[in-house]
PDB file of C-alpha atoms in Angstrom:
ATOM      1  CA  UNK A   1     -12.348 -60.492 -31.011  1.00  0.00           C
ATOM      2  CA  UNK A   2     -12.666 -56.426 -29.794  1.00  0.00           C
ATOM      3  CA  UNK A   3     -12.627 -54.568 -26.685  1.00  0.00           C
ATOM      4  CA  UNK A   4     -15.548 -52.407 -27.214  1.00  0.00           C
ATOM      5  CA  UNK A   5     -16.020 -51.555 -22.995  1.00  0.00           C
ATOM      6  CA  UNK A   6     -12.478 -49.482 -23.112  1.00  0.00           C
ATOM      7  CA  UNK A   7     -12.302 -46.222 -22.233  1.00  0.00           C
ATOM      8  CA  UNK A   8     -12.013 -43.850 -25.639  1.00  0.00           C
ATOM      9  CA  UNK A   9      -9.594 -40.813 -24.006  1.00  0.00           C
ATOM     10  CA  UNK A  10      -9.024 -38.287 -26.230  1.00  0.00           C
ATOM     11  CA  UNK A  11      -9.584 -34.374 -25.902  1.00  0.00           C
ATOM     12  CA  UNK A  12      -9.392 -33.475 -29.055  1.00  0.00           C
ATOM     13  CA  UNK A  13     -12.444 -36.372 -29.633  1.00  0.00           C
ATOM     14  CA  UNK A  14     -14.243 -35.172 -26.524  1.00  0.00           C
ATOM     15  CA  UNK A  15     -17.044 -33.196 -28.119  1.00  0.00           C
ATOM     16  CA  UNK A  16     -17.666 -35.691 -30.939  1.00  0.00           C
ATOM     17  CA  UNK A  17     -20.828 -38.838 -30.992  1.00  0.00           C
ATOM     18  CA  UNK A  18     -19.443 -42.250 -28.300  1.00  0.00           C
ATOM     19  CA  UNK A  19     -19.136 -44.324 -32.088  1.00  0.00           C
ATOM     20  CA  UNK A  20     -17.492 -41.467 -33.018  1.00  0.00           C
ATOM     21  CA  UNK A  21     -14.354 -41.410 -30.968  1.00  0.00           C
ATOM     22  CA  UNK A  22     -13.460 -44.633 -31.376  1.00  0.00           C
ATOM     23  CA  UNK A  23     -13.106 -44.340 -35.378  1.00  0.00           C
ATOM     24  CA  UNK A  24     -10.248 -43.996 -36.765  1.00  0.00           C
ATOM     25  CA  UNK A  25      -8.701 -42.587 -34.834  1.00  0.00           C
ATOM     26  CA  UNK A  26      -9.109 -44.948 -32.241  1.00  0.00           C
ATOM     27  CA  UNK A  27      -6.882 -47.582 -30.165  1.00  0.00           C
ATOM     28  CA  UNK A  28      -5.021 -50.653 -31.790  1.00  0.00           C
ATOM     29  CA  UNK A  29      -5.603 -53.914 -29.762  1.00  0.00           C
ATOM     30  CA  UNK A  30      -4.722 -56.863 -30.584  1.00  0.00           C
ATOM     31  CA  UNK A  31      -7.268 -59.531 -29.398  1.00  0.00           C
ATOM     32  CA  UNK A  32      -4.450 -61.747 -28.109  1.00  0.00           C
ATOM     33  CA  UNK A  33      -3.696 -58.507 -26.193  1.00  0.00           C
ATOM     34  CA  UNK A  34      -5.547 -58.138 -22.264  1.00  0.00           C
ATOM     35  CA  UNK A  35      -6.734 -54.960 -21.575  1.00  0.00           C
ATOM     36  CA  UNK A  36      -8.514 -54.412 -18.016  1.00  0.00           C
ATOM     37  CA  UNK A  37     -12.250 -52.996 -17.494  1.00  0.00           C
ATOM     38  CA  UNK A  38     -10.785 -49.763 -15.741  1.00  0.00           C
ATOM     39  CA  UNK A  39      -7.696 -49.039 -18.018  1.00  0.00           C
ATOM     40  CA  UNK A  40      -8.131 -46.057 -20.487  1.00  0.00           C
ATOM     41  CA  UNK A  41      -6.012 -45.540 -23.595  1.00  0.00           C
ATOM     42  CA  UNK A  42      -6.359 -42.935 -25.889  1.00  0.00           C
ATOM     43  CA  UNK A  43      -6.614 -42.700 -29.868  1.00  0.00           C
ATOM     44  CA  UNK A  44      -3.444 -43.681 -31.990  1.00  0.00           C
ATOM     45  CA  UNK A  45      -2.511 -46.323 -29.506  1.00  0.00           C
ATOM     46  CA  UNK A  46      -1.636 -49.939 -30.206  1.00  0.00           C
ATOM     47  CA  UNK A  47      -1.220 -52.463 -27.916  1.00  0.00           C
ATOM     48  CA  UNK A  48       0.484 -55.809 -29.071  1.00  0.00           C
ATOM     49  CA  UNK A  49       0.112 -60.041 -29.118  1.00  0.00           C
ATOM     50  CA  UNK A  50       0.852 -60.932 -25.372  1.00  0.00           C
ATOM     51  CA  UNK A  51       0.815 -57.342 -23.464  1.00  0.00           C
ATOM     52  CA  UNK A  52      -1.295 -56.806 -20.279  1.00  0.00           C
ATOM     53  CA  UNK A  53      -2.871 -53.298 -19.340  1.00  0.00           C
ATOM     54  CA  UNK A  54      -4.221 -53.270 -16.253  1.00  0.00           C
ATOM     55  CA  UNK A  55      -6.512 -51.076 -14.604  1.00  0.00           C
ATOM     56  CA  UNK A  56      -5.377 -48.093 -13.433  1.00  0.00           C
ATOM     57  CA  UNK A  57      -3.429 -47.732 -16.690  1.00  0.00           C
ATOM     58  CA  UNK A  58      -3.628 -44.496 -18.954  1.00  0.00           C
ATOM     59  CA  UNK A  59      -2.514 -44.842 -22.408  1.00  0.00           C
ATOM     60  CA  UNK A  60      -2.333 -41.195 -23.933  1.00  0.00           C
ATOM     61  CA  UNK A  61      -2.386 -40.788 -27.508  1.00  0.00           C
ATOM     62  CA  UNK A  62       0.161 -42.531 -29.835  1.00  0.00           C
ATOM     63  CA  UNK A  63       1.516 -45.082 -27.251  1.00  0.00           C
ATOM     64  CA  UNK A  64       3.045 -48.095 -28.175  1.00  0.00           C
ATOM     65  CA  UNK A  65       3.175 -51.230 -26.024  1.00  0.00           C
ATOM     66  CA  UNK A  66       4.925 -53.927 -27.793  1.00  0.00           C
ATOM     67  CA  UNK A  67       4.440 -57.707 -26.993  1.00  0.00           C
ATOM     68  CA  UNK A  68       4.173 -59.724 -24.001  1.00  0.00           C
ATOM     69  CA  UNK A  69       4.681 -55.910 -22.292  1.00  0.00           C
ATOM     70  CA  UNK A  70       2.910 -56.077 -18.713  1.00  0.00           C
ATOM     71  CA  UNK A  71       1.557 -53.505 -16.263  1.00  0.00           C
ATOM     72  CA  UNK A  72       2.118 -54.249 -12.801  1.00  0.00           C
ATOM     73  CA  UNK A  73      -0.953 -54.160 -10.670  1.00  0.00           C
ATOM     74  CA  UNK A  74      -0.547 -53.167  -7.292  1.00  0.00           C
ATOM     75  CA  UNK A  75      -0.189 -56.602  -4.783  1.00  0.00           C
ATOM     76  CA  UNK A  76      -2.399 -57.096  -1.886  1.00  0.00           C
ATOM     77  CA  UNK A  77      -6.335 -55.516  -2.094  1.00  0.00           C
ATOM     78  CA  UNK A  78      -6.655 -55.157  -5.444  1.00  0.00           C
ATOM     79  CA  UNK A  79      -5.688 -51.204  -5.039  1.00  0.00           C
ATOM     80  CA  UNK A  80      -5.423 -49.166  -8.371  1.00  0.00           C
ATOM     81  CA  UNK A  81      -2.539 -47.414  -8.513  1.00  0.00           C
ATOM     82  CA  UNK A  82      -2.755 -44.381 -11.410  1.00  0.00           C
ATOM     83  CA  UNK A  83       0.030 -45.711 -13.943  1.00  0.00           C
ATOM     84  CA  UNK A  84       0.254 -42.985 -17.004  1.00  0.00           C
ATOM     85  CA  UNK A  85       2.230 -43.322 -20.215  1.00  0.00           C
ATOM     86  CA  UNK A  86       2.160 -39.573 -22.262  1.00  0.00           C
ATOM     87  CA  UNK A  87       1.621 -39.324 -25.650  1.00  0.00           C
ATOM     88  CA  UNK A  88       3.771 -41.514 -27.772  1.00  0.00           C
ATOM     89  CA  UNK A  89       5.821 -42.900 -25.370  1.00  0.00           C
ATOM     90  CA  UNK A  90       7.038 -46.429 -26.537  1.00  0.00           C
ATOM     91  CA  UNK A  91       7.294 -50.065 -24.516  1.00  0.00           C
ATOM     92  CA  UNK A  92       9.210 -53.048 -26.388  1.00  0.00           C
ATOM     93  CA  UNK A  93       8.308 -56.172 -26.008  1.00  0.00           C
ATOM     94  CA  UNK A  94       8.638 -57.747 -22.405  1.00  0.00           C
ATOM     95  CA  UNK A  95       8.996 -54.717 -20.402  1.00  0.00           C
ATOM     96  CA  UNK A  96       7.824 -54.229 -17.376  1.00  0.00           C
ATOM     97  CA  UNK A  97       6.189 -51.621 -16.036  1.00  0.00           C
ATOM     98  CA  UNK A  98       5.452 -50.837 -12.251  1.00  0.00           C
ATOM     99  CA  UNK A  99       2.426 -49.358 -10.908  1.00  0.00           C
ATOM    100  CA  UNK A 100       2.047 -45.671  -9.427  1.00  0.00           C
ATOM    101  CA  UNK A 101       4.795 -44.612 -12.536  1.00  0.00           C
ATOM    102  CA  UNK A 102       4.645 -42.074 -15.299  1.00  0.00           C
ATOM    103  CA  UNK A 103       6.667 -42.354 -17.898  1.00  0.00           C
ATOM    104  CA  UNK A 104       6.993 -39.054 -20.572  1.00  0.00           C
ATOM    105  CA  UNK A 105       6.114 -38.209 -24.200  1.00  0.00           C
ATOM    106  CA  UNK A 106       8.440 -39.592 -26.517  1.00  0.00           C
ATOM    107  CA  UNK A 107      10.261 -41.878 -23.978  1.00  0.00           C
ATOM    108  CA  UNK A 108      11.444 -45.452 -25.287  1.00  0.00           C
ATOM    109  CA  UNK A 109      11.487 -48.053 -22.585  1.00  0.00           C
ATOM    110  CA  UNK A 110      13.780 -50.797 -24.592  1.00  0.00           C
ATOM    111  CA  UNK A 111      12.674 -54.305 -24.751  1.00  0.00           C
ATOM    112  CA  UNK A 112      13.097 -56.049 -21.275  1.00  0.00           C
ATOM    113  CA  UNK A 113      13.329 -53.459 -19.094  1.00  0.00           C
ATOM    114  CA  UNK A 114      11.742 -53.466 -15.349  1.00  0.00           C
ATOM    115  CA  UNK A 115      10.348 -49.488 -15.058  1.00  0.00           C
ATOM    116  CA  UNK A 116      10.081 -49.398 -11.098  1.00  0.00           C
ATOM    117  CA  UNK A 117      10.112 -45.636 -11.175  1.00  0.00           C
ATOM    118  CA  UNK A 118       8.858 -42.800 -13.769  1.00  0.00           C
ATOM    119  CA  UNK A 119      10.909 -41.387 -16.581  1.00  0.00           C
ATOM    120  CA  UNK A 120      10.881 -38.263 -17.957  1.00  0.00           C
ATOM    121  CA  UNK A 121       9.820 -36.793 -21.537  1.00  0.00           C
ATOM    122  CA  UNK A 122      12.205 -38.324 -23.856  1.00  0.00           C
ATOM    123  CA  UNK A 123      14.282 -40.462 -22.066  1.00  0.00           C
ATOM    124  CA  UNK A 124      15.429 -43.815 -23.292  1.00  0.00           C
ATOM    125  CA  UNK A 125      15.654 -46.402 -20.984  1.00  0.00           C
ATOM    126  CA  UNK A 126      16.723 -50.286 -20.372  1.00  0.00           C
ATOM    127  CA  UNK A 127      17.898 -52.728 -18.085  1.00  0.00           C
ATOM    128  CA  UNK A 128      16.611 -54.106 -14.242  1.00  0.00           C
ATOM    129  CA  UNK A 129      15.908 -51.780 -13.040  1.00  0.00           C
ATOM    130  CA  UNK A 130      15.724 -49.524 -15.878  1.00  0.00           C
ATOM    131  CA  UNK A 131      18.015 -46.918 -15.887  1.00  0.00           C
ATOM    132  CA  UNK A 132      18.476 -44.117 -18.353  1.00  0.00           C
ATOM    133  CA  UNK A 133      21.085 -44.491 -21.286  1.00  0.00           C
ATOM    134  CA  UNK A 134      19.919 -41.787 -23.707  1.00  0.00           C
ATOM    135  CA  UNK A 135      17.290 -38.896 -24.597  1.00  0.00           C
ATOM    136  CA  UNK A 136      15.326 -38.902 -27.825  1.00  0.00           C
ATOM    137  CA  UNK A 137      16.443 -36.575 -30.888  1.00  0.00           C
ATOM    138  CA  UNK A 138      20.026 -35.657 -28.721  1.00  0.00           C
ATOM    139  CA  UNK A 139      23.540 -35.778 -30.747  1.00  0.00           C
ATOM    140  CA  UNK A 140      26.446 -36.745 -29.333  1.00  0.00           C
ATOM    141  CA  UNK A 141      28.231 -33.057 -29.552  1.00  0.00           C
ATOM    142  CA  UNK A 142      32.003 -33.762 -30.278  1.00  0.00           C
ATOM    143  CA  UNK A 143      34.133 -31.327 -29.043  1.00  0.00           C
ATOM    144  CA  UNK A 144      37.389 -29.816 -30.365  1.00  0.00           C
ATOM    145  CA  UNK A 145      40.385 -31.261 -28.645  1.00  0.00           C
ATOM    146  CA  UNK A 146      40.808 -29.790 -25.405  1.00  0.00           C
ATOM    147  CA  UNK A 147      43.539 -27.508 -25.265  1.00  0.00           C
ATOM    148  CA  UNK A 148      46.491 -28.527 -23.782  1.00  0.00           C
ATOM    149  CA  UNK A 149      50.100 -27.444 -22.337  1.00  0.00           C
ATOM    150  CA  UNK A 150      52.056 -27.433 -26.034  1.00  0.00           C
ATOM    151  CA  UNK A 151      50.348 -24.033 -26.433  1.00  0.00           C
ATOM    152  CA  UNK A 152      49.403 -22.249 -23.147  1.00  0.00           C
ATOM    153  CA  UNK A 153      49.114 -18.831 -24.344  1.00  0.00           C
ATOM    154  CA  UNK A 154      46.401 -20.054 -26.637  1.00  0.00           C
ATOM    155  CA  UNK A 155      43.410 -17.777 -26.030  1.00  0.00           C
ATOM    156  CA  UNK A 156      40.028 -20.130 -24.699  1.00  0.00           C
ATOM    157  CA  UNK A 157      38.004 -20.957 -27.667  1.00  0.00           C
ATOM    158  CA  UNK A 158      33.913 -21.025 -28.051  1.00  0.00           C
ATOM    159  CA  UNK A 159      31.653 -23.433 -30.233  1.00  0.00           C
ATOM    160  CA  UNK A 160      28.549 -23.191 -31.265  1.00  0.00           C
ATOM    161  CA  UNK A 161      25.813 -25.752 -30.758  1.00  0.00           C
ATOM    162  CA  UNK A 162      23.007 -26.421 -32.735  1.00  0.00           C
ATOM    163  CA  UNK A 163      20.715 -25.129 -29.916  1.00  0.00           C
ATOM    164  CA  UNK A 164      20.574 -22.090 -29.526  1.00  0.00           C
ATOM    165  CA  UNK A 165      22.117 -19.728 -27.130  1.00  0.00           C
ATOM    166  CA  UNK A 166      24.157 -22.938 -25.960  1.00  0.00           C
ATOM    167  CA  UNK A 167      27.790 -22.481 -26.525  1.00  0.00           C
ATOM    168  CA  UNK A 168      30.873 -24.972 -25.298  1.00  0.00           C
ATOM    169  CA  UNK A 169      33.633 -23.600 -24.194  1.00  0.00           C
ATOM    170  CA  UNK A 170      37.604 -24.502 -23.534  1.00  0.00           C
ATOM    171  CA  UNK A 171      40.073 -22.923 -21.400  1.00  0.00           C
ATOM    172  CA  UNK A 172      44.004 -23.168 -21.482  1.00  0.00           C
ATOM    173  CA  UNK A 173      44.746 -26.194 -19.759  1.00  0.00           C
ATOM    174  CA  UNK A 174      48.389 -25.692 -18.258  1.00  0.00           C
ATOM    175  CA  UNK A 175      50.660 -28.189 -16.647  1.00  0.00           C
ATOM    176  CA  UNK A 176      53.274 -27.470 -14.286  1.00  0.00           C
ATOM    177  CA  UNK A 177      55.267 -30.119 -12.088  1.00  0.00           C
ATOM    178  CA  UNK A 178      53.799 -28.844  -8.296  1.00  0.00           C
ATOM    179  CA  UNK A 179      50.058 -28.582  -9.884  1.00  0.00           C
ATOM    180  CA  UNK A 180      48.444 -27.581 -13.080  1.00  0.00           C
ATOM    181  CA  UNK A 181      46.102 -24.840 -14.000  1.00  0.00           C
ATOM    182  CA  UNK A 182      42.920 -24.060 -15.826  1.00  0.00           C
ATOM    183  CA  UNK A 183      41.025 -20.553 -15.525  1.00  0.00           C
ATOM    184  CA  UNK A 184      39.043 -18.636 -17.453  1.00  0.00           C
ATOM    185  CA  UNK A 185      37.272 -15.196 -16.838  1.00  0.00           C
ATOM    186  CA  UNK A 186      33.455 -14.150 -16.076  1.00  0.00           C
ATOM    187  CA  UNK A 187      32.479 -11.352 -18.601  1.00  0.00           C
ATOM    188  CA  UNK A 188      35.101 -12.040 -21.330  1.00  0.00           C
ATOM    189  CA  UNK A 189      35.159 -15.931 -21.266  1.00  0.00           C
ATOM    190  CA  UNK A 190      32.108 -17.089 -19.435  1.00  0.00           C
ATOM    191  CA  UNK A 191      29.758 -15.050 -21.398  1.00  0.00           C
ATOM    192  CA  UNK A 192      27.854 -13.736 -17.394  1.00  0.00           C
ATOM    193  CA  UNK A 193      29.005 -12.477 -13.830  1.00  0.00           C
ATOM    194  CA  UNK A 194      28.263 -14.900 -10.915  1.00  0.00           C
ATOM    195  CA  UNK A 195      25.726 -14.170  -8.183  1.00  0.00           C
ATOM    196  CA  UNK A 196      25.928 -17.709  -7.465  1.00  0.00           C
ATOM    197  CA  UNK A 197      27.101 -20.988  -7.994  1.00  0.00           C
ATOM    198  CA  UNK A 198      26.341 -24.669  -6.281  1.00  0.00           C
ATOM    199  CA  UNK A 199      28.285 -28.120  -6.590  1.00  0.00           C
ATOM    200  CA  UNK A 200      26.386 -31.559  -7.263  1.00  0.00           C
ATOM    201  CA  UNK A 201      28.618 -34.538  -6.105  1.00  0.00           C
ATOM    202  CA  UNK A 202      27.807 -38.291  -4.897  1.00  0.00           C
ATOM    203  CA  UNK A 203      25.238 -38.905  -6.757  1.00  0.00           C
ATOM    204  CA  UNK A 204      24.794 -42.360  -7.867  1.00  0.00           C
ATOM    205  CA  UNK A 205      25.629 -43.306 -11.626  1.00  0.00           C
ATOM    206  CA  UNK A 206      22.135 -44.128 -12.559  1.00  0.00           C
ATOM    207  CA  UNK A 207      20.779 -40.543 -11.176  1.00  0.00           C
ATOM    208  CA  UNK A 208      19.573 -37.806 -13.077  1.00  0.00           C
ATOM    209  CA  UNK A 209      19.785 -34.101 -11.520  1.00  0.00           C
ATOM    210  CA  UNK A 210      18.795 -30.835 -13.365  1.00  0.00           C
ATOM    211  CA  UNK A 211      15.221 -31.314 -15.675  1.00  0.00           C
ATOM    212  CA  UNK A 212      13.809 -28.098 -15.657  1.00  0.00           C
ATOM    213  CA  UNK A 213      14.217 -24.224 -17.741  1.00  0.00           C
ATOM    214  CA  UNK A 214      14.848 -20.964 -16.357  1.00  0.00           C
ATOM    215  CA  UNK A 215      12.854 -18.062 -17.135  1.00  0.00           C
ATOM    216  CA  UNK A 216      16.056 -16.055 -16.226  1.00  0.00           C
ATOM    217  CA  UNK A 217      18.760 -17.247 -15.280  1.00  0.00           C
ATOM    218  CA  UNK A 218      21.911 -17.966 -17.077  1.00  0.00           C
ATOM    219  CA  UNK A 219      24.116 -21.057 -16.159  1.00  0.00           C
ATOM    220  CA  UNK A 220      27.841 -22.481 -16.275  1.00  0.00           C
ATOM    221  CA  UNK A 221      29.130 -25.747 -16.255  1.00  0.00           C
ATOM    222  CA  UNK A 222      31.936 -27.308 -15.644  1.00  0.00           C
ATOM    223  CA  UNK A 223      32.559 -31.040 -14.202  1.00  0.00           C
ATOM    224  CA  UNK A 224      35.996 -30.022 -12.335  1.00  0.00           C
ATOM    225  CA  UNK A 225      36.328 -33.549 -11.699  1.00  0.00           C
ATOM    226  CA  UNK A 226      35.515 -36.796 -12.777  1.00  0.00           C
ATOM    227  CA  UNK A 227      32.276 -37.075 -15.814  1.00  0.00           C
ATOM    228  CA  UNK A 228      29.009 -36.266 -16.460  1.00  0.00           C
ATOM    229  CA  UNK A 229      26.686 -35.738 -19.534  1.00  0.00           C
ATOM    230  CA  UNK A 230      24.340 -32.542 -20.525  1.00  0.00           C
ATOM    231  CA  UNK A 231      21.477 -32.958 -22.467  1.00  0.00           C
ATOM    232  CA  UNK A 232      20.462 -29.527 -23.727  1.00  0.00           C
ATOM    233  CA  UNK A 233      17.498 -28.533 -25.151  1.00  0.00           C
ATOM    234  CA  UNK A 234      15.683 -25.419 -26.550  1.00  0.00           C
ATOM    235  CA  UNK A 235      12.708 -26.972 -27.274  1.00  0.00           C
ATOM    236  CA  UNK A 236      13.452 -27.531 -31.493  1.00  0.00           C
ATOM    237  CA  UNK A 237      16.964 -28.786 -31.037  1.00  0.00           C
ATOM    238  CA  UNK A 238      18.356 -31.361 -28.433  1.00  0.00           C
ATOM    239  CA  UNK A 239      22.042 -32.008 -28.107  1.00  0.00           C
ATOM    240  CA  UNK A 240      23.850 -34.268 -25.271  1.00  0.00           C
ATOM    241  CA  UNK A 241      27.426 -32.566 -24.337  1.00  0.00           C
ATOM    242  CA  UNK A 242      30.286 -34.562 -22.224  1.00  0.00           C
ATOM    243  CA  UNK A 243      32.024 -32.697 -19.768  1.00  0.00           C
ATOM    244  CA  UNK A 244      35.160 -34.549 -18.632  1.00  0.00           C
ATOM    245  CA  UNK A 245      37.498 -32.295 -17.557  1.00  0.00           C
ATOM    246  CA  UNK A 246      38.118 -28.672 -15.524  1.00  0.00           C
ATOM    247  CA  UNK A 247      39.233 -27.126 -18.623  1.00  0.00           C
ATOM    248  CA  UNK A 248      35.817 -27.301 -20.733  1.00  0.00           C
ATOM    249  CA  UNK A 249      32.388 -25.149 -19.272  1.00  0.00           C
ATOM    250  CA  UNK A 250      29.008 -25.662 -21.072  1.00  0.00           C
ATOM    251  CA  UNK A 251      26.896 -22.516 -20.826  1.00  0.00           C
ATOM    252  CA  UNK A 252      23.475 -22.704 -20.532  1.00  0.00           C
ATOM    253  CA  UNK A 253      20.925 -19.255 -21.283  1.00  0.00           C
ATOM    254  CA  UNK A 254      18.196 -18.670 -20.331  1.00  0.00           C
ATOM    255  CA  UNK A 255      14.611 -21.080 -21.379  1.00  0.00           C
ATOM    256  CA  UNK A 256      17.015 -23.400 -22.395  1.00  0.00           C
ATOM    257  CA  UNK A 257      15.883 -27.309 -20.502  1.00  0.00           C
ATOM    258  CA  UNK A 258      18.501 -29.183 -18.967  1.00  0.00           C
ATOM    259  CA  UNK A 259      19.142 -32.042 -17.709  1.00  0.00           C
ATOM    260  CA  UNK A 260      22.145 -33.975 -16.159  1.00  0.00           C
ATOM    261  CA  UNK A 261      23.291 -37.599 -15.846  1.00  0.00           C
ATOM    262  CA  UNK A 262      25.655 -40.267 -16.671  1.00  0.00           C
ATOM    263  CA  UNK A 263      27.884 -38.974 -13.023  1.00  0.00           C
ATOM    264  CA  UNK A 264      30.714 -40.817 -12.608  1.00  0.00           C
ATOM    265  CA  UNK A 265      31.613 -42.441  -9.613  1.00  0.00           C
ATOM    266  CA  UNK A 266      33.780 -39.166  -8.422  1.00  0.00           C
ATOM    267  CA  UNK A 267      32.131 -36.504 -10.432  1.00  0.00           C
ATOM    268  CA  UNK A 268      32.153 -33.234  -8.832  1.00  0.00           C
ATOM    269  CA  UNK A 269      29.671 -30.548 -11.340  1.00  0.00           C
ATOM    270  CA  UNK A 270      30.211 -26.925 -10.392  1.00  0.00           C
ATOM    271  CA  UNK A 271      27.268 -24.349 -11.664  1.00  0.00           C
ATOM    272  CA  UNK A 272      27.402 -20.987 -11.994  1.00  0.00           C
ATOM    273  CA  UNK A 273      24.354 -18.971 -11.839  1.00  0.00           C
ATOM    274  CA  UNK A 274      23.621 -15.274 -12.806  1.00  0.00           C
ATOM    275  CA  UNK A 275      20.700 -15.058 -10.473  1.00  0.00           C
ATOM    276  CA  UNK A 276      20.056 -15.712  -6.574  1.00  0.00           C
ATOM    277  CA  UNK A 277      17.838 -18.671  -6.109  1.00  0.00           C
ATOM    278  CA  UNK A 278      14.559 -17.654  -6.881  1.00  0.00           C
ATOM    279  CA  UNK A 279      11.580 -20.936  -6.998  1.00  0.00           C
ATOM    280  CA  UNK A 280       9.387 -18.766  -9.274  1.00  0.00           C
ATOM    281  CA  UNK A 281      12.599 -18.547 -12.252  1.00  0.00           C
ATOM    282  CA  UNK A 282      12.103 -22.035 -12.994  1.00  0.00           C
ATOM    283  CA  UNK A 283      10.099 -24.201 -15.319  1.00  0.00           C
ATOM    284  CA  UNK A 284      10.022 -27.756 -13.857  1.00  0.00           C
ATOM    285  CA  UNK A 285       7.873 -29.273 -15.815  1.00  0.00           C
ATOM    286  CA  UNK A 286       8.340 -30.263 -19.641  1.00  0.00           C
ATOM    287  CA  UNK A 287       4.866 -29.449 -20.948  1.00  0.00           C
ATOM    288  CA  UNK A 288       5.448 -25.599 -19.406  1.00  0.00           C
ATOM    289  CA  UNK A 289       8.549 -25.532 -20.844  1.00  0.00           C
ATOM    290  CA  UNK A 290       7.218 -26.483 -24.532  1.00  0.00           C
ATOM    291  CA  UNK A 291       4.597 -24.036 -23.868  1.00  0.00           C
ATOM    292  CA  UNK A 292       6.616 -20.983 -22.705  1.00  0.00           C
ATOM    293  CA  UNK A 293       8.931 -21.580 -26.250  1.00  0.00           C
ATOM    294  CA  UNK A 294       6.085 -21.083 -28.185  1.00  0.00           C
ATOM    295  CA  UNK A 295       4.493 -17.511 -26.768  1.00  0.00           C
ATOM    296  CA  UNK A 296       8.305 -16.418 -26.711  1.00  0.00           C
ATOM    297  CA  UNK A 297       8.425 -17.149 -30.468  1.00  0.00           C
ATOM    298  CA  UNK A 298       4.890 -16.080 -31.065  1.00  0.00           C
ATOM    299  CA  UNK A 299       5.622 -12.790 -29.533  1.00  0.00           C
ATOM    300  CA  UNK A 300       9.081 -12.280 -31.627  1.00  0.00           C
ATOM    301  CA  UNK A 301       6.781 -12.964 -34.373  1.00  0.00           C
TER     302      UNK A 301
END
C-alpha cells in the first residue's frame, strides 16, 4: 500500500523527471499512516504508523513524524491554514501540532507535546501547551564560582566559551551591612562603551526573547534580578549560559545569534548595546544568519 498522490517537494530535485523525484530519496510513509490530499512532503521524510498529516501541511527534507502524531485541521469550514515543518525537525510519538504553526529547522517536539504556536529553529519543546525546555546542540556552560566578599579586591575575571568571541564575565561582589555592591568598567571589563541600554522584565516563564543577531552591534547582558538563560550561537557552535546574579555578565559580539529564555518570575535583564537602535542592523531569520556567517567566512578565506 502506498501514497502515490502525495506531492513530492524538493527544490534540489526540481529538474528531475517525475518518477525520479520520488526515488531514492522520496518520503518514507508507513502504510498505517494517513497523509491527506493537499499535504506536501519532501525527500527523506519519515512518517510513522498511525500519524496523520492533514491538508495544508508541508514537511521539508528529512522531517521525522513519530507514531500517532497528528496535525490538527482548522475547525469549521474545512479551510486550510498553512503548517510548515522545516528541514530535519523531529516530531515525537503522540504529539499534536495545531494548524498554522511553523516548526523550525532541526527543532524537536518531544513525545506527547501539544504545539499551539510556532517553534524556533533547533528548539526543544514539551508539555501541553508545549514550551521550550532547551536547544539542540547546546551545552550548559558551567561557570567558575562567583567572586565573593572573601576577596573583594580581586580583579574581575573573564571566561572564554566555545562560541566565537562570546565571553562570560565575573565581577567582584562586595557585601556590606548597608547593602551589597558589584562593579564593572566599560572599555575595561566590558569590552565596549555603550550608547544604549534596555531592560527586559515581567516575562512569562514560557516566553522567549531575542531570537536575532546583529551585523555590527555588540551587546552585554546582566540579569540584575532573578535568573534567565542565554543561548549564544555563532553558526557553528552553540552554548547555553545561565545568568543568575548581578555580578555575572555575558558578552555577545556582532554576528552572534542570541536567545533568552527560562526567565524566573522576578527576572530583570539589563542589556548594554554599542550602537543606537537601527532596525537594519538586525538579522531576524536564522537561515539569513547562517547565510551571512557563511558569506563572512568566504570573505576571510
